[in-house]
Amino acid sequence: MTTITSLSNELIDIILQQESIGIKDVVNFGSTCKRFLAVIDDDLLWHRKLFQRWPYLKKMYHKRIQDKEDIIFKEEVKASIKCRNNLRCHLTQMSDTFFNKNELADVDLVHCDTLFCPNMGAHIMSYYFVIDEILNILNMSPLSSECNLTHQYYSKKLLTYIQQRRLRDLWHEFISCPKEQQLLEQAATIVAQWYQPDKFIFYLDVEILLDNIAQQVLENLKNIHCNHPIFSISAEQFSFWKYNNIKDNQWSRKDEKQILDVLRIVLFDQLNFSSSPGPYPFNILGPKAEHILIDSVSCKL
């Protein structure tokens, strides 16, 4: 009878990489003997497990890789587990500390900054790990054996605090940039995250979607007005325009109108955008939020 001990290390590694096998399963497997402990000491395996567990973080890690960071994925997974455990300890402490307090102010939650602030010793990805775990806790069914209603109660309060605490830092970083580099889409992304603490909103996603719109406009413009002067612009100039606010108009009225006409075609005819049926509501979290928050608009693409 064939047992797992008779399989080669390579075959075991292939089995462990399957999506149905979680991080906890891999850790437990490695704890059974020295041979299996050596098998799971494979950074490619942990690379795959990390992205299976947090697929939306791929873009963040790819950016770190592009920035020439030396990433050890096994250590990243360890950091994620540590964040999870620290969060649950904080939630338990909050229950003990604030049992008789109905409302919590920011000052009550300052001690939680150590969970996600790199300048206070937290791992660089701790914010993402902590928010993910909070969302997991909040989305648990009350009927689940793992559900802790007390943790859910304090997770909801902590979620808003962490999101807004981090966004304040991002906002101060944003307004400290030269005005030429304070891009509207970056500000809109911060606002969208502020009003939707229960979502992950990445500026990288918004940037990609806006780039796609720009590319579609260029392609349509070339089909209709192939001699437009925009096609003589260098890639370096386009890059400068992308990352800087431009005060001066670059085009004649005729050229400008051609771009705007094509932009309308792309947005309203091809991408099915629609204008707001009326004035924006005072509360942007109302039923017309899709007309305002940039991530909701980008979901249409």
CSV table of C-alpha atoms in Angstrom, one decimal:
chain,number,residue,atom,x,y,z
A,1,MET,CA,0.0,0.0,0.0
A,2,THR,CA,1.4,3.4,-1.0
A,3,THR,CA,1.7,6.0,1.7
A,4,ILE,CA,2.7,9.6,1.5
A,5,THR,CA,6.1,8.7,2.9
A,6,SER,CA,6.8,6.7,-0.2
A,7,LEU,CA,6.2,9.8,-2.5
A,8,SER,CA,9.0,11.9,-3.7
A,9,ASN,CA,9.6,15.4,-2.2
A,10,GLU,CA,8.8,16.9,-5.6
A,11,LEU,CA,5.4,15.1,-5.8
A,12,ILE,CA,4.6,16.1,-2.2
A,13,ASP,CA,5.4,19.7,-3.0
A,14,ILE,CA,2.9,19.6,-6.0
A,15,ILE,CA,0.2,18.2,-3.7
A,16,LEU,CA,0.8,20.9,-1.1
A,17,GLN,CA,0.5,23.6,-3.7
A,18,GLN,CA,-3.1,22.7,-4.4
A,19,GLU,CA,-5.5,25.5,-3.5
A,20,SER,CA,-7.6,23.1,-1.3
A,21,ILE,CA,-4.7,22.8,1.1
A,22,GLY,CA,-4.5,25.9,3.3
A,23,ILE,CA,-1.6,27.5,5.2
A,24,LYS,CA,-2.6,25.8,8.5
A,25,ASP,CA,-2.6,22.4,6.7
A,26,VAL,CA,0.9,23.0,5.4
A,27,VAL,CA,2.2,24.1,8.8
A,28,ASN,CA,0.6,21.0,10.5
A,29,PHE,CA,2.1,18.8,7.8
A,30,GLY,CA,5.6,20.1,8.3
A,31,SER,CA,5.4,19.5,12.0
A,32,THR,CA,5.0,15.8,11.6
A,33,CYS,CA,8.6,14.9,10.9
A,34,LYS,CA,12.0,16.4,9.9
A,35,ARG,CA,11.6,15.3,6.3
A,36,PHE,CA,8.3,17.0,5.8
A,37,LEU,CA,9.6,20.1,7.6
A,38,ALA,CA,12.3,20.3,5.0
A,39,VAL,CA,9.8,19.8,2.2
A,40,ILE,CA,7.8,22.8,3.3
A,41,ASP,CA,11.0,25.0,3.5
A,42,ASP,CA,10.4,26.0,-0.1
A,43,ASP,CA,9.8,29.7,-0.7
A,44,LEU,CA,8.0,29.0,-4.0
A,45,LEU,CA,5.4,27.0,-2.0
A,46,TRP,CA,4.9,29.9,0.4
A,47,HIS,CA,4.7,32.3,-2.5
A,48,ARG,CA,1.8,30.3,-4.0
A,49,LYS,CA,0.1,29.9,-0.6
A,50,LEU,CA,0.3,33.6,0.1
A,51,PHE,CA,-1.4,34.5,-3.2
A,52,GLN,CA,-4.0,31.7,-2.8
A,53,ARG,CA,-4.9,33.2,0.6
A,54,TRP,CA,-4.7,36.9,-0.4
A,55,PRO,CA,-5.0,37.0,-4.2
A,56,TYR,CA,-5.8,40.7,-4.2
A,57,LEU,CA,-2.3,41.4,-2.7
A,58,LYS,CA,-0.5,40.1,-5.8
A,59,LYS,CA,-0.3,43.6,-7.2
A,60,MET,CA,1.2,45.0,-4.0
A,61,TYR,CA,3.9,42.3,-3.9
A,62,HIS,CA,4.6,42.6,-7.6
A,63,LYS,CA,5.2,46.3,-7.0
A,64,ARG,CA,7.6,45.5,-4.2
A,65,ILE,CA,9.4,43.0,-6.5
A,66,GLN,CA,9.6,45.7,-9.2
A,67,ASP,CA,11.1,48.0,-6.6
A,68,LYS,CA,13.9,45.4,-6.1
A,69,GLU,CA,12.8,44.3,-2.6
A,70,ASP,CA,14.2,41.0,-1.4
A,71,ILE,CA,11.0,39.2,-0.3
A,72,ILE,CA,11.1,35.9,1.6
A,73,PHE,CA,7.5,34.6,1.2
A,74,LYS,CA,7.8,32.2,4.1
A,75,GLU,CA,8.5,35.1,6.4
A,76,GLU,CA,5.6,37.1,4.9
A,77,VAL,CA,3.2,34.2,5.8
A,78,LYS,CA,4.7,34.1,9.3
A,79,ALA,CA,4.0,37.9,9.6
A,80,SER,CA,0.4,37.4,8.5
A,81,ILE,CA,-0.2,34.7,11.1
A,82,LYS,CA,1.4,36.9,13.8
A,83,CYS,CA,-0.8,39.8,12.7
A,84,ARG,CA,-3.9,37.6,13.0
A,85,ASN,CA,-3.0,36.4,16.5
A,86,ASN,CA,-2.1,39.9,17.7
A,87,LEU,CA,-5.4,41.2,16.4
A,88,ARG,CA,-7.4,38.6,18.2
A,89,CYS,CA,-5.5,39.4,21.4
A,90,HIS,CA,-6.4,43.0,21.0
A,91,LEU,CA,-10.0,42.2,20.4
A,92,THR,CA,-10.1,40.1,23.6
A,93,GLN,CA,-8.4,42.9,25.6
A,94,MET,CA,-11.0,45.4,24.2
A,95,SER,CA,-13.8,43.3,25.5
A,96,ASP,CA,-12.2,43.3,29.0
A,97,THR,CA,-11.4,47.0,28.9
A,98,PHE,CA,-14.5,48.5,27.4
A,99,PHE,CA,-17.1,46.2,28.7
A,100,ASN,CA,-19.1,49.0,30.3
A,101,LYS,CA,-18.5,51.6,27.5
A,102,ASN,CA,-21.0,51.9,24.7
A,103,GLU,CA,-19.1,54.3,22.4
A,104,LEU,CA,-15.4,54.3,21.7
A,105,ALA,CA,-13.4,57.4,20.8
A,106,ASP,CA,-10.3,57.4,18.7
A,107,VAL,CA,-8.2,57.9,21.9
A,108,ASP,CA,-9.6,54.6,23.2
A,109,LEU,CA,-8.1,52.8,20.2
A,110,VAL,CA,-4.7,54.4,19.8
A,111,HIS,CA,-3.1,51.4,21.4
A,112,CYS,CA,-4.1,49.4,18.3
A,113,ASP,CA,-1.8,51.4,16.1
A,114,THR,CA,0.9,48.9,16.8
A,115,LEU,CA,-1.1,46.4,14.8
A,116,PHE,CA,-0.6,48.1,11.5
A,117,CYS,CA,1.8,51.1,11.6
A,118,PRO,CA,5.2,50.3,10.2
A,119,ASN,CA,6.8,53.2,12.1
A,120,MET,CA,5.6,51.5,15.3
A,121,GLY,CA,7.3,48.2,14.5
A,122,ALA,CA,4.5,46.5,12.5
A,123,HIS,CA,5.3,44.6,9.3
A,124,ILE,CA,5.0,46.6,6.1
A,125,MET,CA,2.0,44.5,5.0
A,126,SER,CA,0.4,44.4,8.4
A,127,TYR,CA,-2.4,46.8,7.5
A,128,TYR,CA,-3.6,44.5,4.7
A,129,PHE,CA,-3.3,41.4,6.8
A,130,VAL,CA,-5.2,43.0,9.7
A,131,ILE,CA,-8.0,44.4,7.6
A,132,ASP,CA,-8.4,41.1,5.8
A,133,GLU,CA,-8.7,39.3,9.2
A,134,ILE,CA,-11.2,41.9,10.5
A,135,LEU,CA,-13.4,41.4,7.4
A,136,ASN,CA,-13.2,37.6,7.8
A,137,ILE,CA,-14.4,38.0,11.4
A,138,LEU,CA,-17.2,40.3,10.4
A,139,ASN,CA,-18.4,38.0,7.6
A,140,MET,CA,-18.5,34.9,9.7
A,141,SER,CA,-21.9,33.4,10.1
A,142,PRO,CA,-23.2,33.5,13.8
A,143,LEU,CA,-23.9,29.8,13.4
A,144,SER,CA,-20.2,29.0,12.7
A,145,SER,CA,-18.3,27.3,15.4
A,146,GLU,CA,-15.4,29.8,14.9
A,147,CYS,CA,-17.7,32.8,15.2
A,148,ASN,CA,-17.1,35.0,18.3
A,149,LEU,CA,-19.8,37.6,18.5
A,150,THR,CA,-17.8,39.8,20.9
A,151,HIS,CA,-14.9,39.8,18.4
A,152,GLN,CA,-17.3,40.8,15.7
A,153,TYR,CA,-18.7,43.7,17.8
A,154,TYR,CA,-15.2,45.2,18.4
A,155,SER,CA,-14.0,44.4,15.0
A,156,LYS,CA,-16.6,46.6,13.5
A,157,LYS,CA,-15.5,49.5,15.7
A,158,LEU,CA,-11.8,48.8,15.0
A,159,LEU,CA,-12.3,48.6,11.2
A,160,THR,CA,-13.4,52.2,10.8
A,161,TYR,CA,-10.7,53.4,13.2
A,162,ILE,CA,-7.8,51.6,11.4
A,163,GLN,CA,-9.0,52.6,7.9
A,164,GLN,CA,-9.4,56.3,8.8
A,165,ARG,CA,-6.2,56.4,10.9
A,166,ARG,CA,-4.3,55.1,7.9
A,167,LEU,CA,-6.1,57.4,5.5
A,168,ARG,CA,-5.2,60.4,7.5
A,169,ASP,CA,-1.6,59.6,7.1
A,170,LEU,CA,-2.1,59.0,3.3
A,171,TRP,CA,-3.9,62.3,3.1
A,172,HIS,CA,-1.2,64.3,4.8
A,173,GLU,CA,1.4,62.6,2.6
A,174,PHE,CA,-0.8,63.5,-0.4
A,175,ILE,CA,-1.1,67.2,0.4
A,176,SER,CA,2.6,67.5,1.3
A,177,CYS,CA,3.4,66.7,-2.4
A,178,PRO,CA,3.9,69.6,-4.8
A,179,LYS,CA,0.5,70.8,-6.1
A,180,GLU,CA,1.5,69.7,-9.6
A,181,GLN,CA,1.6,66.1,-8.3
A,182,GLN,CA,-1.6,66.2,-6.3
A,183,LEU,CA,-3.7,64.1,-8.8
A,184,LEU,CA,-7.4,64.2,-8.5
A,185,GLU,CA,-7.8,60.5,-9.0
A,186,GLN,CA,-5.5,59.9,-6.0
A,187,ALA,CA,-7.6,62.1,-3.8
A,188,ALA,CA,-10.8,60.5,-5.1
A,189,THR,CA,-9.4,57.1,-4.1
A,190,ILE,CA,-8.7,58.2,-0.6
A,191,VAL,CA,-12.2,59.6,-0.3
A,192,ALA,CA,-13.7,56.4,-1.6
A,193,GLN,CA,-11.8,54.3,1.0
A,194,TRP,CA,-12.8,56.7,3.8
A,195,TYR,CA,-16.5,56.3,3.2
A,196,GLN,CA,-16.2,52.5,2.5
A,197,PRO,CA,-14.0,51.1,5.3
A,198,ASP,CA,-15.3,47.5,4.6
A,199,LYS,CA,-13.7,47.5,1.2
A,200,PHE,CA,-10.1,47.2,-0.1
A,201,ILE,CA,-9.7,50.1,-2.6
A,202,PHE,CA,-6.3,50.2,-4.4
A,203,TYR,CA,-5.1,53.2,-6.3
A,204,LEU,CA,-3.1,50.8,-8.5
A,205,ASP,CA,-6.5,49.4,-9.7
A,206,VAL,CA,-7.9,52.9,-10.4
A,207,GLU,CA,-4.7,53.8,-12.2
A,208,ILE,CA,-4.9,50.8,-14.5
A,209,LEU,CA,-8.5,51.4,-15.3
A,210,LEU,CA,-7.9,55.0,-16.1
A,211,ASP,CA,-5.0,54.0,-18.3
A,212,ASN,CA,-7.3,51.6,-20.1
A,213,ILE,CA,-9.8,54.4,-20.8
A,214,ALA,CA,-7.0,56.6,-22.1
A,215,GLN,CA,-5.8,53.8,-24.4
A,216,GLN,CA,-9.3,53.3,-25.7
A,217,VAL,CA,-9.7,57.0,-26.4
A,218,LEU,CA,-6.4,57.1,-28.3
A,219,GLU,CA,-7.4,54.0,-30.4
A,220,ASN,CA,-10.8,55.5,-31.3
A,221,LEU,CA,-9.3,58.9,-32.0
A,222,LYS,CA,-6.8,57.4,-34.4
A,223,ASN,CA,-9.6,55.7,-36.3
A,224,ILE,CA,-11.5,58.9,-36.6
A,225,HIS,CA,-8.8,61.6,-36.7
A,226,CYS,CA,-5.6,59.8,-37.6
A,227,ASN,CA,-3.8,63.1,-38.2
A,228,HIS,CA,-4.5,64.5,-34.7
A,229,PRO,CA,-1.3,66.1,-33.2
A,230,ILE,CA,-1.5,63.9,-30.1
A,231,PHE,CA,0.0,61.1,-32.1
A,232,SER,CA,3.2,63.0,-32.5
A,233,ILE,CA,3.7,63.3,-28.7
A,234,SER,CA,6.5,61.3,-27.2
A,235,ALA,CA,6.0,58.6,-24.5
A,236,GLU,CA,8.1,60.7,-22.1
A,237,GLN,CA,5.7,63.6,-22.6
A,238,PHE,CA,2.7,61.4,-22.0
A,239,SER,CA,4.3,60.1,-18.8
A,240,PHE,CA,4.9,63.6,-17.6
A,241,TRP,CA,1.2,64.6,-18.3
A,242,LYS,CA,0.0,61.4,-16.5
A,243,TYR,CA,1.9,62.2,-13.2
A,244,ASN,CA,1.5,66.0,-13.2
A,245,ASN,CA,-1.3,68.4,-13.2
A,246,ILE,CA,-1.1,70.5,-16.4
A,247,LYS,CA,-2.3,74.1,-16.3
A,248,ASP,CA,-1.9,75.1,-19.9
A,249,ASN,CA,-4.1,73.8,-22.6
A,250,GLN,CA,-2.0,71.7,-25.0
A,251,TRP,CA,-4.4,71.8,-28.0
A,252,SER,CA,-6.2,74.1,-30.3
A,253,ARG,CA,-10.0,74.3,-30.0
A,254,LYS,CA,-10.4,72.0,-32.9
A,255,ASP,CA,-8.0,69.4,-31.6
A,256,GLU,CA,-9.6,69.7,-28.1
A,257,LYS,CA,-13.1,69.2,-29.4
A,258,GLN,CA,-12.0,66.1,-31.3
A,259,ILE,CA,-10.6,64.5,-28.1
A,260,LEU,CA,-13.7,65.4,-26.1
A,261,ASP,CA,-16.0,64.0,-28.7
A,262,VAL,CA,-14.2,60.7,-28.8
A,263,LEU,CA,-14.0,60.7,-25.0
A,264,ARG,CA,-17.8,60.9,-24.9
A,265,ILE,CA,-18.1,58.0,-27.3
A,266,VAL,CA,-15.8,55.8,-25.2
A,267,LEU,CA,-17.4,56.7,-21.9
A,268,PHE,CA,-21.1,56.7,-22.7
A,269,ASP,CA,-21.4,54.5,-25.8
A,270,GLN,CA,-18.7,51.9,-25.3
A,271,LEU,CA,-18.4,51.8,-21.5
A,272,ASN,CA,-22.0,52.6,-20.8
A,273,PHE,CA,-21.4,55.3,-18.3
A,274,SER,CA,-24.4,57.4,-17.4
A,275,SER,CA,-24.7,60.9,-16.1
A,276,SER,CA,-26.3,61.6,-12.7
A,277,PRO,CA,-30.1,61.9,-13.0
A,278,GLY,CA,-30.1,64.8,-10.6
A,279,PRO,CA,-28.1,66.8,-8.0
A,280,TYR,CA,-25.8,64.7,-5.9
A,281,PRO,CA,-27.3,63.8,-2.5
A,282,PHE,CA,-25.8,65.4,0.6
A,283,ASN,CA,-25.0,61.9,2.0
A,284,ILE,CA,-22.8,60.3,-0.7
A,285,LEU,CA,-23.4,56.9,0.9
A,286,GLY,CA,-27.0,57.0,-0.3
A,287,PRO,CA,-28.3,55.1,-3.3
A,288,LYS,CA,-26.4,57.3,-5.8
A,289,ALA,CA,-22.9,56.6,-4.4
A,290,GLU,CA,-22.0,55.1,-7.8
A,291,HIS,CA,-22.1,58.5,-9.3
A,292,ILE,CA,-19.4,59.8,-6.9
A,293,LEU,CA,-17.0,57.2,-5.5
A,294,ILE,CA,-14.3,56.4,-8.0
A,295,ASP,CA,-14.0,52.7,-7.2
A,296,SER,CA,-17.8,52.2,-7.8
A,297,VAL,CA,-17.5,54.0,-11.2
A,298,SER,CA,-14.4,51.9,-12.1
A,299,CYS,CA,-16.4,48.7,-11.4
A,300,LYS,CA,-18.3,49.4,-14.6
A,301,LEU,CA,-15.3,49.0,-16.8
